[in-house]
Coordinates of C-alpha atoms in Angstrom, one line a residue:
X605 CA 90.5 115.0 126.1
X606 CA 94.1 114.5 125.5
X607 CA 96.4 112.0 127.6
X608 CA 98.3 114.4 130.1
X609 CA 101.5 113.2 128.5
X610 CA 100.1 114.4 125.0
X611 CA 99.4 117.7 126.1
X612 CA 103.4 118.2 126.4
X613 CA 103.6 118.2 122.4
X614 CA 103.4 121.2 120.2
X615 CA 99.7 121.6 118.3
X616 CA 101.4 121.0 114.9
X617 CA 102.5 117.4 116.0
X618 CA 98.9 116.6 117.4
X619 CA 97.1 117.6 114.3
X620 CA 99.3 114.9 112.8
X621 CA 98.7 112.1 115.0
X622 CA 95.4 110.0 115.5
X623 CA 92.7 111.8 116.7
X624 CA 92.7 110.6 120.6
X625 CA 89.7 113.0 121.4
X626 CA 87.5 110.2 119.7
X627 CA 89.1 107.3 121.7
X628 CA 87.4 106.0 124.5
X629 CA 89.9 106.3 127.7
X630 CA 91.0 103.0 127.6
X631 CA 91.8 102.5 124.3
X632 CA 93.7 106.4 124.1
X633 CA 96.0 105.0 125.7
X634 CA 96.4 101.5 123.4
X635 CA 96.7 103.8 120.2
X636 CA 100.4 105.2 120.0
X637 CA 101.3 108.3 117.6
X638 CA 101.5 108.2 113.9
X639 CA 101.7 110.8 111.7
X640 CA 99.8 109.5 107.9
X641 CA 102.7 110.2 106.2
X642 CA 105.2 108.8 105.0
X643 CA 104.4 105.4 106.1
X644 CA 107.4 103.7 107.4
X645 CA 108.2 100.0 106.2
X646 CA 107.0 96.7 107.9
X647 CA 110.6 94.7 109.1
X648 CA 108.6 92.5 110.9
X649 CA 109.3 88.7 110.6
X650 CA 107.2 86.0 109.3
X651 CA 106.6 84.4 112.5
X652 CA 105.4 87.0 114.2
X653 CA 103.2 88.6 111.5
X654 CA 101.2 85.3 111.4
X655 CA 101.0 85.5 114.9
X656 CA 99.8 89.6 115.0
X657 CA 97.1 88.0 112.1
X658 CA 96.1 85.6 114.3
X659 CA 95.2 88.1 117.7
X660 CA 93.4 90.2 115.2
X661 CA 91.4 87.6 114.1
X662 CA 90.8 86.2 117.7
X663 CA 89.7 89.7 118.5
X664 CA 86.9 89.9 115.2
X665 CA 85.2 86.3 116.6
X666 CA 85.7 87.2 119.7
X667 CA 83.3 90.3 119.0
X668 CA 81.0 87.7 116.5
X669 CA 81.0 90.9 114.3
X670 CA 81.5 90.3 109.8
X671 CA 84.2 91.7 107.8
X672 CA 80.7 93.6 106.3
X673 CA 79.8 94.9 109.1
X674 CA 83.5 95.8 110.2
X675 CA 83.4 97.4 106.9
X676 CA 80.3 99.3 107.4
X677 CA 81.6 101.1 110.2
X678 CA 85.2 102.0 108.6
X679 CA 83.6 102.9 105.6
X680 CA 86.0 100.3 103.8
X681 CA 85.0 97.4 100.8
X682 CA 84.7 94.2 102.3
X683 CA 87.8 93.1 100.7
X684 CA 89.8 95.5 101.5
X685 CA 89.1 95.7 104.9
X686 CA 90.1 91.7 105.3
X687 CA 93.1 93.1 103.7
X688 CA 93.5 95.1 106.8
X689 CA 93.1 92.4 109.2
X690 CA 95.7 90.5 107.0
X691 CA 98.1 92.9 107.6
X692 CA 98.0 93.4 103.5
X693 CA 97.1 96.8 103.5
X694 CA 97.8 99.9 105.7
X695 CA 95.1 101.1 108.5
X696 CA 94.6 104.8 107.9
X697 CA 96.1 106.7 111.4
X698 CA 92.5 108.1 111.7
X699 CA 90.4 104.8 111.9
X700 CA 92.4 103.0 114.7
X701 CA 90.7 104.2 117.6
X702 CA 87.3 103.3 115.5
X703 CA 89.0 99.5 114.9
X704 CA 90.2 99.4 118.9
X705 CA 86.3 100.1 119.4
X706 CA 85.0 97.4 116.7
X707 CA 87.6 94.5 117.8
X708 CA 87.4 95.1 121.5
X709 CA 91.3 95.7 121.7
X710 CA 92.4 96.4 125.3
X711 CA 95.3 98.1 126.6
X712 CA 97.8 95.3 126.7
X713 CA 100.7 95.9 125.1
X714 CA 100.5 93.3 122.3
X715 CA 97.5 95.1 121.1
X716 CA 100.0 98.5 120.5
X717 CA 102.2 96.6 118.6
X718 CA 99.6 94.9 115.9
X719 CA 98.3 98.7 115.8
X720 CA 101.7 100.3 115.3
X721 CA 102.4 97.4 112.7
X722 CA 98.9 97.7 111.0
X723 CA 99.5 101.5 110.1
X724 CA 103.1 100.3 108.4
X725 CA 103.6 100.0 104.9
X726 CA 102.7 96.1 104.5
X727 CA 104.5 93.5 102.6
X728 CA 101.9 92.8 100.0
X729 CA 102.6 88.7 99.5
X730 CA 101.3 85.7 99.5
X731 CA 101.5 82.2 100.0
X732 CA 102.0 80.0 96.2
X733 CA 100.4 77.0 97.8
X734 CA 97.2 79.1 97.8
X735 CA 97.0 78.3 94.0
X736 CA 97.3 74.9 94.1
X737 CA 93.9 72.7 94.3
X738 CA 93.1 71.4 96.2
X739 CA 94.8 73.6 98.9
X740 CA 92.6 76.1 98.7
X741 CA 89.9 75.4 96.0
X742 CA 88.0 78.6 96.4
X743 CA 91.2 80.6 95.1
X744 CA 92.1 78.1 92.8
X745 CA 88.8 78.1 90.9
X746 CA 89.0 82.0 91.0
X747 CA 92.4 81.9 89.2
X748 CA 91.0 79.3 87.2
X749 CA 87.9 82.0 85.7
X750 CA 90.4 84.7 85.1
X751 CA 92.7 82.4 83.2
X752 CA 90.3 81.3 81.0
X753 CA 88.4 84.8 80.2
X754 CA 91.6 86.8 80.3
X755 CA 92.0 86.8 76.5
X756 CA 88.0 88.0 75.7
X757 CA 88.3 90.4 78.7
X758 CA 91.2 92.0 77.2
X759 CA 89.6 92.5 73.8
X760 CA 86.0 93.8 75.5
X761 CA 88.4 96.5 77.4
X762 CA 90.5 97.5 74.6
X763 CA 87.0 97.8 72.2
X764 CA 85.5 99.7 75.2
X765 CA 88.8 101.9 76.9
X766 CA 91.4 101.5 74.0
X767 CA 95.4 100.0 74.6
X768 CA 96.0 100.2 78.1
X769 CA 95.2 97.5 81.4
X770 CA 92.9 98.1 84.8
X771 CA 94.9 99.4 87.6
X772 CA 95.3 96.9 90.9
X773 CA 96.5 100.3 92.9
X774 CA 93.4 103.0 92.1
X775 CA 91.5 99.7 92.7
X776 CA 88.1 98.7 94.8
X777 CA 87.0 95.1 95.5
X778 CA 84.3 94.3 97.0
X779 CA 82.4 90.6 97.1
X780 CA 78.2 91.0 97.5
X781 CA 76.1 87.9 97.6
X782 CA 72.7 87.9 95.4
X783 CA 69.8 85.2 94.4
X784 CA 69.7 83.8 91.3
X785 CA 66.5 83.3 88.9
X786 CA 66.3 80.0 90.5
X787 CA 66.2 81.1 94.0
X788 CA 70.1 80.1 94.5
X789 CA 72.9 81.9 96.2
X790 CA 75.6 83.3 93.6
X791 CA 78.4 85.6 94.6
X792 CA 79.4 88.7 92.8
X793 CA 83.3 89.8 93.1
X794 CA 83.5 93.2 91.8
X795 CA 86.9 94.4 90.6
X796 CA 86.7 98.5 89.8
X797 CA 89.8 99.6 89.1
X798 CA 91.2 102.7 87.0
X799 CA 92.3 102.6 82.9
X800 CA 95.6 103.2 82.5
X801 CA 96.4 103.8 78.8
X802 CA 99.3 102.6 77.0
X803 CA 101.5 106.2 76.1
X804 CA 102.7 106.4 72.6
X805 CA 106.3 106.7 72.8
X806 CA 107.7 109.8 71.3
X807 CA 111.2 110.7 70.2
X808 CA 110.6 114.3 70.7
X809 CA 109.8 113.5 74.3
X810 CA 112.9 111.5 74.9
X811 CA 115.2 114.4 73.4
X812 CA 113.6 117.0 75.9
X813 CA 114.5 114.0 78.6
X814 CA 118.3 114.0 77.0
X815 CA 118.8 117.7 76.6
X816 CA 117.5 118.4 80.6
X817 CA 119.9 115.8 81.7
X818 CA 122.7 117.4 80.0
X819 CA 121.8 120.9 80.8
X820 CA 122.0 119.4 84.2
X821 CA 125.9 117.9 83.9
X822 CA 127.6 120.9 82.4

């Protein structure tokens, strides 16, 4: 059932905003409306992204729920779903009444604005220090594999896909953890992200280019 201020709006503007039939009262009325696109752009400042991050974070161990099983329920990689709570990647409109549900988020008004700013176009970033050990050795030694592989990777892709590099947009990560022969922990990052190939740059197809744009300025 639909807020009784919501009813006021045309059908075609609900069928573009989140679905509040699958909202619990309480949180109905946390969610605002957002159509899913075009996504408008995060302004926020620095100060007070670090401090949305934090509330959403207070909110997960607040719950004592994982990023997996967060993940589970979104139907979201691990990864990216961090991402989310990072305020690095965009909440779909239809999966923040689900989150309000997960993270417990209740119907105070700083909760509305963390939502509204989670289904923004986020300003992907982040901080150099992060790569410097021994700031943050985890990511430091990460950096430090890819560095050191990146040359042989490159050759087993291009004997494997041909000229061309992995996409980091059509792109799934996801971080699973597995026993060893020896009975030991060992952590799996998987990166699965989409060939793009190298085009071959043709004359012909520039002069097409050139001869449109002129067709265009007489």
């Amino acid at each position: 059932m639909f807020p009784a201020k919501l009813r006021r709006f045309n059908r075609s503007v609900l069928r573009s905003t989140i679905p509040y039939q699958h909202c619990s009262r309480s949180h109905a009325s946390t969610v605002k409306q957002f159509t899913a696109k075009p996504l408008s752009p995060s302004i926020i400042s620095e100060e007070k992204r670090r401090q949305y991050i934090q509330q959403i974070w207070l909110a997960k161990e607040a719950k004592e729920i994982t990023i997996d099983e967060i993940a589970k329920k979104l139907g979201y990689t691990n990864v990216y779903t961090a991402q989310i709570l990072n305020l690095q990647a965009p909440l779909n409109p239809e999966k923040a009444c689900e989150l309000c549900e997960i993270l417990g988020f209740t119907i105070d008004p700083i909760y509305s604005e963390i939502l509204e700013e989670m289904q923004k176009a986020p300003k992907r970033r982040f901080d150099q220090q992060i790569l410097q050990e021994p700031n943050v050795l985890f990511t430091y030694r990460l950096l430090e594999a890819v560095q050191h592989n990146a040359e042989s990777l490159k050759q087993v892709v291009n004997e494997k896909f041909g000229d061309g590099i992995m996409s980091a947009i059509d792109f799934h990560l996801n971080v699973s953890k597995i026993k060893g022969a020896q009975g030991e922990d060992r952590v799996v990052i998987t990166f699965d992200g989409k060939f793009l190939p190298f085009i071959e740059q043709k004359i012909d197809n520039q002069r097409t280019v050139d001869q449109e744009n002129a067709q265009k300025n007489q």
